[in-house]
CSV table of N, CA and C in Angstrom, one decimal:
chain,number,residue,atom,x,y,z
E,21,UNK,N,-52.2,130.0,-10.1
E,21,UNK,CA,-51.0,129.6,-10.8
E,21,UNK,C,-50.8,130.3,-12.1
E,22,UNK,N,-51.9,131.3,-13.0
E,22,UNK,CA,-52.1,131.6,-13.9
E,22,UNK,C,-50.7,132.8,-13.8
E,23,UNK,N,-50.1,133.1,-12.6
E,23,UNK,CA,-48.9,134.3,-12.5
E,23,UNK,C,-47.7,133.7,-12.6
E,24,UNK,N,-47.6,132.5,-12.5
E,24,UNK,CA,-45.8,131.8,-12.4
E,24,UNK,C,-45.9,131.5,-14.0
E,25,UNK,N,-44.7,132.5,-14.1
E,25,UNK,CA,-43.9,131.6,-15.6
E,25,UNK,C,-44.2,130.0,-16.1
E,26,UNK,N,-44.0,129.9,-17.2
E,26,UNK,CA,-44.3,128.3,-17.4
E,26,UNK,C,-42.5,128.0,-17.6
E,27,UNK,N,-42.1,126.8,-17.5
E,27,UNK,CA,-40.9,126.3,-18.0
E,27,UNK,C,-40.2,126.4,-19.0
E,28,UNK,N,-40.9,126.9,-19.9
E,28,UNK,CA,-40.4,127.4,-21.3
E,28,UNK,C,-40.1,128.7,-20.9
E,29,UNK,N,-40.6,129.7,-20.5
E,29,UNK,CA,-40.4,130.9,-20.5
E,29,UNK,C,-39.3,131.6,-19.4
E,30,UNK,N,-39.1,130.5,-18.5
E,30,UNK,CA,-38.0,130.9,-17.5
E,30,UNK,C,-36.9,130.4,-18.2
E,31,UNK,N,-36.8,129.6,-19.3
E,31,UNK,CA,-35.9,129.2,-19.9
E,31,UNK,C,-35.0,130.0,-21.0
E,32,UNK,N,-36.2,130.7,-21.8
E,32,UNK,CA,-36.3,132.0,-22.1
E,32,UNK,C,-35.6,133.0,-21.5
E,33,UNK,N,-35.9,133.2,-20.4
E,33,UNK,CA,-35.3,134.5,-19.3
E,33,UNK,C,-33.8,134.6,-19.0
E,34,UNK,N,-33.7,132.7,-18.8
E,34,UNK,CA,-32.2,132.3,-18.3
E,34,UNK,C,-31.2,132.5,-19.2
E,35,UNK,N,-31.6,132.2,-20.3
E,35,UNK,CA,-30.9,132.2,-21.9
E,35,UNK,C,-30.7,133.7,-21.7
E,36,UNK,N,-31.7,134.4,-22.1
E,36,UNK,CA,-31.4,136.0,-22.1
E,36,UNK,C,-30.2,136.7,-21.2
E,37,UNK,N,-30.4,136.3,-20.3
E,37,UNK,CA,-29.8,136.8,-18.9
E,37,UNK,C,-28.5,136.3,-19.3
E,38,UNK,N,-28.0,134.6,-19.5
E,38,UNK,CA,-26.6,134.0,-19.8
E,38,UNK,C,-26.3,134.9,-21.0
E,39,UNK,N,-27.1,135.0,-22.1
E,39,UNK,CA,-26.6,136.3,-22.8
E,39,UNK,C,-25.9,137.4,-22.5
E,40,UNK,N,-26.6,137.6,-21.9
E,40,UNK,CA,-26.3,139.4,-21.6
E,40,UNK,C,-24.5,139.4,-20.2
E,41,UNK,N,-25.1,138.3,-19.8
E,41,UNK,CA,-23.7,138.3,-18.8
E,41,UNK,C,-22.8,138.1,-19.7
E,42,UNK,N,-22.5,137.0,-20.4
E,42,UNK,CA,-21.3,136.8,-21.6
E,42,UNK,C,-21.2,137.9,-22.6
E,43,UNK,N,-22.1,138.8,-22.5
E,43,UNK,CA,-21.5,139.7,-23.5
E,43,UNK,C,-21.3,140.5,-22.7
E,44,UNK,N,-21.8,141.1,-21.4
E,44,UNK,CA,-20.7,141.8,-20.5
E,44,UNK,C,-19.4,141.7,-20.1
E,45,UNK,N,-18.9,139.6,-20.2
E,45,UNK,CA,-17.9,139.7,-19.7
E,45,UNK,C,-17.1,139.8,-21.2
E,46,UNK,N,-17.0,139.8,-22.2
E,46,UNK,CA,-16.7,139.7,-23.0
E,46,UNK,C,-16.7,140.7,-23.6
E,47,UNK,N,-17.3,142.0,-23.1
E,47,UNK,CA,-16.8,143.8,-23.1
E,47,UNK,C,-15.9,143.9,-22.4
E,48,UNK,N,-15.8,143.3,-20.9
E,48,UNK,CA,-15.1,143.5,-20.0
E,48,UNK,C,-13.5,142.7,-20.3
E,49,UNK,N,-13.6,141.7,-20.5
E,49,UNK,CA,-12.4,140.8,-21.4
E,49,UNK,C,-11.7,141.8,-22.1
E,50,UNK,N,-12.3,142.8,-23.5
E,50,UNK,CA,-11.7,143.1,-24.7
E,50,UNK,C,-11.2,144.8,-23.8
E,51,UNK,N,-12.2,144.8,-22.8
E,51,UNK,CA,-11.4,146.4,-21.9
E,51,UNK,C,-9.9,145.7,-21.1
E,52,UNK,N,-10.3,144.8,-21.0
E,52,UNK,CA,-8.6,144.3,-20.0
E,52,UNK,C,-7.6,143.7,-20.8
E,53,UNK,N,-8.1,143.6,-22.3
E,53,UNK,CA,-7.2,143.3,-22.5
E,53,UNK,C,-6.4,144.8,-23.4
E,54,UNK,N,-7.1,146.1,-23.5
E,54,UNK,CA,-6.1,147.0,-23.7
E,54,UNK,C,-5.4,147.6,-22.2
E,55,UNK,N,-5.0,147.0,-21.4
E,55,UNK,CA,-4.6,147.7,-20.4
E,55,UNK,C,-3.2,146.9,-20.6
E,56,UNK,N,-2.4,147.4,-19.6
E,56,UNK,CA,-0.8,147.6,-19.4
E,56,UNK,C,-0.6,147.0,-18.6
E,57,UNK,N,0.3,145.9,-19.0
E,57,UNK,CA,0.7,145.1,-17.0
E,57,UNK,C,1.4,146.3,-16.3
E,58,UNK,N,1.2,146.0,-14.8
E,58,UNK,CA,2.3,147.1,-14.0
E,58,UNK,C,3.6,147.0,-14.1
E,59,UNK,N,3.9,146.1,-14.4
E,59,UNK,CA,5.7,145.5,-14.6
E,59,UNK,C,5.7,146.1,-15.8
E,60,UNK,N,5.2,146.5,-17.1
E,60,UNK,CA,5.6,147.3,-17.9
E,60,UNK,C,5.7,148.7,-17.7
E,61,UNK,N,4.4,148.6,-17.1
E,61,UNK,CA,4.3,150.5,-17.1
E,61,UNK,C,5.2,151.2,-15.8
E,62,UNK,N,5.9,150.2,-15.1
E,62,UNK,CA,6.7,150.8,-14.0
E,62,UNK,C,8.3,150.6,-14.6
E,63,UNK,N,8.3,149.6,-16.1
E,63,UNK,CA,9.3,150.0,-16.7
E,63,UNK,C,9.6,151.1,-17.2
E,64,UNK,N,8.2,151.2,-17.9
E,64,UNK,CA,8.5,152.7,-18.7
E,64,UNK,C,8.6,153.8,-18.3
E,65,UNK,N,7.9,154.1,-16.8
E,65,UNK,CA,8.1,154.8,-16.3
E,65,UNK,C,9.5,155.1,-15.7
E,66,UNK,N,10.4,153.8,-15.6
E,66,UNK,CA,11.5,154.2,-15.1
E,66,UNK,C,12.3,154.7,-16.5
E,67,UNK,N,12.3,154.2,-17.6
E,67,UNK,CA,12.6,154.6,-18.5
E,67,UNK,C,12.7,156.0,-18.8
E,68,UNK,N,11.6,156.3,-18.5
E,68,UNK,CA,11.2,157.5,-18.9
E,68,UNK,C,12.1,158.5,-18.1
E,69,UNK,N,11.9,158.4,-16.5
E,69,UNK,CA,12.6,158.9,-15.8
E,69,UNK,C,14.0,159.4,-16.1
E,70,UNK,N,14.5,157.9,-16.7
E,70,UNK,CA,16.1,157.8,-16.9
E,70,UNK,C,16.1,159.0,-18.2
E,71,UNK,N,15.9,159.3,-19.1
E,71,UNK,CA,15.8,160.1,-19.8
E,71,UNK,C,15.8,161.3,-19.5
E,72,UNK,N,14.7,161.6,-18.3
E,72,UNK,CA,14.9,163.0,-18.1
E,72,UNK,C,16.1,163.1,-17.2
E,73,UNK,N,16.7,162.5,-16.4
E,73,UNK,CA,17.8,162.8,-15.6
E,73,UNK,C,18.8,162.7,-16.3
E,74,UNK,N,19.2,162.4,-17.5
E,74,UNK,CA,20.1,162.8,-18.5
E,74,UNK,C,20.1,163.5,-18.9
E,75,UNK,N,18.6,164.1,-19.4
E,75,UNK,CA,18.5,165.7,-20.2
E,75,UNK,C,18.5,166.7,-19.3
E,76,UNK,N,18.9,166.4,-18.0
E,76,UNK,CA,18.8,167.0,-16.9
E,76,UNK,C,20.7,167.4,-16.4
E,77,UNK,N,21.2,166.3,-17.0
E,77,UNK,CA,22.4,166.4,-17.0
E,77,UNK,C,23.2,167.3,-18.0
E,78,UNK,N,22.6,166.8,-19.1
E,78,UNK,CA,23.0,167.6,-20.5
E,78,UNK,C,23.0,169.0,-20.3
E,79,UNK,N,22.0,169.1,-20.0
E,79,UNK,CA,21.4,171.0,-19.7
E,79,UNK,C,22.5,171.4,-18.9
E,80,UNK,N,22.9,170.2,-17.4
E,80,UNK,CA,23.6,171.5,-16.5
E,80,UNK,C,25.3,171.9,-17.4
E,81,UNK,N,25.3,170.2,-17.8
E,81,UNK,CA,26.7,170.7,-18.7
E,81,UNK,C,27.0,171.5,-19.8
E,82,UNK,N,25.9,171.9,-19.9
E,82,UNK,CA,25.5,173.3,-20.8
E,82,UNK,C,25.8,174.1,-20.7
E,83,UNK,N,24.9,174.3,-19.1
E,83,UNK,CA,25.2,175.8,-18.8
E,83,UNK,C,26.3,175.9,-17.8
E,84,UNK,N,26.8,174.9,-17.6
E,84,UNK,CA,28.7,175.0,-17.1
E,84,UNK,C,29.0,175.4,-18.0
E,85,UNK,N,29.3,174.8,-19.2
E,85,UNK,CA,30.1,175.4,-20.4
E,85,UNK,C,29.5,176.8,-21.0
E,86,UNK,N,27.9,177.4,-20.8
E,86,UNK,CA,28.2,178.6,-21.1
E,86,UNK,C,28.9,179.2,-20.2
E,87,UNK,N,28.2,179.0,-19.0
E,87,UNK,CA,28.7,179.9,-17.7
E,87,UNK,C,30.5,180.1,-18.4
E,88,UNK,N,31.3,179.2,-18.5
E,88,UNK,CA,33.0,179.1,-18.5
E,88,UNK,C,33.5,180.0,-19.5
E,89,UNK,N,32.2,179.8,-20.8
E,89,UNK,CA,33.0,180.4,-21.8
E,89,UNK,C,32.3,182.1,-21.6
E,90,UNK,N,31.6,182.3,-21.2
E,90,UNK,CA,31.4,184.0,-20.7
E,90,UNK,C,32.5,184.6,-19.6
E,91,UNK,N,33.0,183.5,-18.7
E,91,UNK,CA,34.0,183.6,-18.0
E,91,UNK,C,35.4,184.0,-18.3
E,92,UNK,N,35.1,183.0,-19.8
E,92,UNK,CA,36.7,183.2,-20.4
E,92,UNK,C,36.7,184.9,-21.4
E,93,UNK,N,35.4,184.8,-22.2
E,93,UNK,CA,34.8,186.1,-22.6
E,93,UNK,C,35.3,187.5,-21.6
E,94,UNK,N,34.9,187.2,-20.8
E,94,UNK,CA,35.5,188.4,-19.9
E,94,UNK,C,37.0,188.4,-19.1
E,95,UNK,N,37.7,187.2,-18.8
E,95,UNK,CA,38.3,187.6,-19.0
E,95,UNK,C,39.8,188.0,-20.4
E,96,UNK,N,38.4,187.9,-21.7
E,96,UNK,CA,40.0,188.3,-22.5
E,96,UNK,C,39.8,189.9,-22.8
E,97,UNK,N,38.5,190.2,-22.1
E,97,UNK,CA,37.9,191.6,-22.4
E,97,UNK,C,38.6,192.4,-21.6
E,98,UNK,N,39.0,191.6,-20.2
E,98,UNK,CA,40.1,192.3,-19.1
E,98,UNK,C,41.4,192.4,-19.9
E,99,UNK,N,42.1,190.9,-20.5
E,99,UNK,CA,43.5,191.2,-21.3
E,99,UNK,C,43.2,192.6,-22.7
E,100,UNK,N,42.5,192.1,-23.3
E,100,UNK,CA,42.5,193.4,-24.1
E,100,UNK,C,42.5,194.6,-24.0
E,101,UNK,N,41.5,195.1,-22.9
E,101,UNK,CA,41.7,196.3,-22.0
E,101,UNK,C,43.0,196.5,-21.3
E,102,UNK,N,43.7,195.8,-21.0
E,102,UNK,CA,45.3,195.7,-20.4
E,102,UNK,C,46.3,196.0,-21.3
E,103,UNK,N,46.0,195.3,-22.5
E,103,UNK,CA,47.1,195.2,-24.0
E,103,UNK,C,46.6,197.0,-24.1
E,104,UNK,N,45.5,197.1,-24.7
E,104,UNK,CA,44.9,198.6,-25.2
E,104,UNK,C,45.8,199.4,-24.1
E,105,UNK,N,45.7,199.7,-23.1
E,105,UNK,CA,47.1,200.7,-21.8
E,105,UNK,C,47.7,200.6,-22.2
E,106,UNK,N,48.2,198.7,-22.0
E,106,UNK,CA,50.1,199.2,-22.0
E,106,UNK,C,50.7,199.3,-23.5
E,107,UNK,N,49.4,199.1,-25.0
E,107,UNK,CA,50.2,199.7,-26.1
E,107,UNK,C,50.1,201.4,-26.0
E,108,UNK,N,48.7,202.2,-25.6
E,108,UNK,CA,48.1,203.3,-26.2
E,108,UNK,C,48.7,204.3,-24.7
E,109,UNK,N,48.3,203.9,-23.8
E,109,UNK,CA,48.0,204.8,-22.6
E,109,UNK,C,49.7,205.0,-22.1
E,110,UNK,N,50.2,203.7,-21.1
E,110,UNK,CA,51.5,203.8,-20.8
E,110,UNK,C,52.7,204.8,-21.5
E,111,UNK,N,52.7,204.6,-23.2
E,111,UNK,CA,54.1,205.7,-23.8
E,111,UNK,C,53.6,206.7,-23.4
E,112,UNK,N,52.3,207.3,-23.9
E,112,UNK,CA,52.0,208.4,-23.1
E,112,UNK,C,52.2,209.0,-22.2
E,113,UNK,N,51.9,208.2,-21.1
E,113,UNK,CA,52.3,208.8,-19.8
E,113,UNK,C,53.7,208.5,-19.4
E,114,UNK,N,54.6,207.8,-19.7
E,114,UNK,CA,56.4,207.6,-20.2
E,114,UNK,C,56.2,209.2,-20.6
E,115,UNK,N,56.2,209.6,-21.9
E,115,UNK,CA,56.1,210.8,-22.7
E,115,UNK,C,56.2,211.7,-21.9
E,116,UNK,N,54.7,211.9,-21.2
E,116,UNK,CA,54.5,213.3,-20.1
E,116,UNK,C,55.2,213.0,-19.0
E,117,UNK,N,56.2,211.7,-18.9
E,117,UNK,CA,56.9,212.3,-17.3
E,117,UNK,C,58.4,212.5,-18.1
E,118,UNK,N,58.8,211.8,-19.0
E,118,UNK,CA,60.2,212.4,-19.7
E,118,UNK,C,59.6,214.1,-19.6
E,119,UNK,N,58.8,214.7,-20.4
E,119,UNK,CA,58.6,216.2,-21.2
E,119,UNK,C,58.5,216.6,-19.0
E,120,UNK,N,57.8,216.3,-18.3
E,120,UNK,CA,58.1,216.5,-17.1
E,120,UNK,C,59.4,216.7,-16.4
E,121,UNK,N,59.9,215.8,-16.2
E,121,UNK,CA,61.4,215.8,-15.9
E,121,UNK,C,62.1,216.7,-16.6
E,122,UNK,N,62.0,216.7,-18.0
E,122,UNK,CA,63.1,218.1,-18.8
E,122,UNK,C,62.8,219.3,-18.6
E,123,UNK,N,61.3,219.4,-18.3
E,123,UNK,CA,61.1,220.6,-17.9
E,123,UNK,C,61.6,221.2,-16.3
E,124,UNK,N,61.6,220.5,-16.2
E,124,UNK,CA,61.8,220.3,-14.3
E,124,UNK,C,63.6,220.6,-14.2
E,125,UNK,N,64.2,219.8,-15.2
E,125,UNK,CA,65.8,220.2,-15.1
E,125,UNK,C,66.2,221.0,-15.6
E,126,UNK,N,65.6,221.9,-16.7
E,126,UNK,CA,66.2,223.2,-16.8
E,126,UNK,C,66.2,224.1,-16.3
């Protein structure tokens, strides 16, 4: 019998041991309590979501509006190329078919 613990000392052991588990759960406690309910974090995640499919919207209405105004860009580059003929080019060529034709009728 001189190998079995005496009653004090298993008492000893149990104490230790209830120690050690309460301060395990009690690490474990202060870990759960920085964690995130799921009903939040599936808010914020939708949140989040919603965000980007706006900035997702923003962008395309962006680049509609650049796309439009390069559209319009070209075509004033077509009118001004048009105006440029019919002020510079057109009398001209009026000019060389008059000086044509008089040459032609005499």
């Amino acid at each position: 019998m001189a190998d079995e613990p005496t009653p004090w000392e298993l008492h000893r052991s149990m104490e230790a041991l209830r120690r050690s588990v309460e301060t395990g759960f009690n690490s474990l406690n202060a870990r759960l309590d920085k964690l995130v309910p799921v009903d939040l974090f599936q808010a914020y995640q939708q949140a989040v979501q919603r965000q980007f499919d706006e900035h997702e919207r923003e962008i395309a209405a962006l680049n509609a509006a650049r796309d439009a105004e390069k559209n319009q860009r070209s075509a004033d580059r077509r009118l001004i190329g048009l105006a440029v003929f019919t002020a510079f080019v057109s009398p001209l060529v009026i000019l060389l078919i008059q000086l044509w034709l008089t040459g032609k009728g005499t």
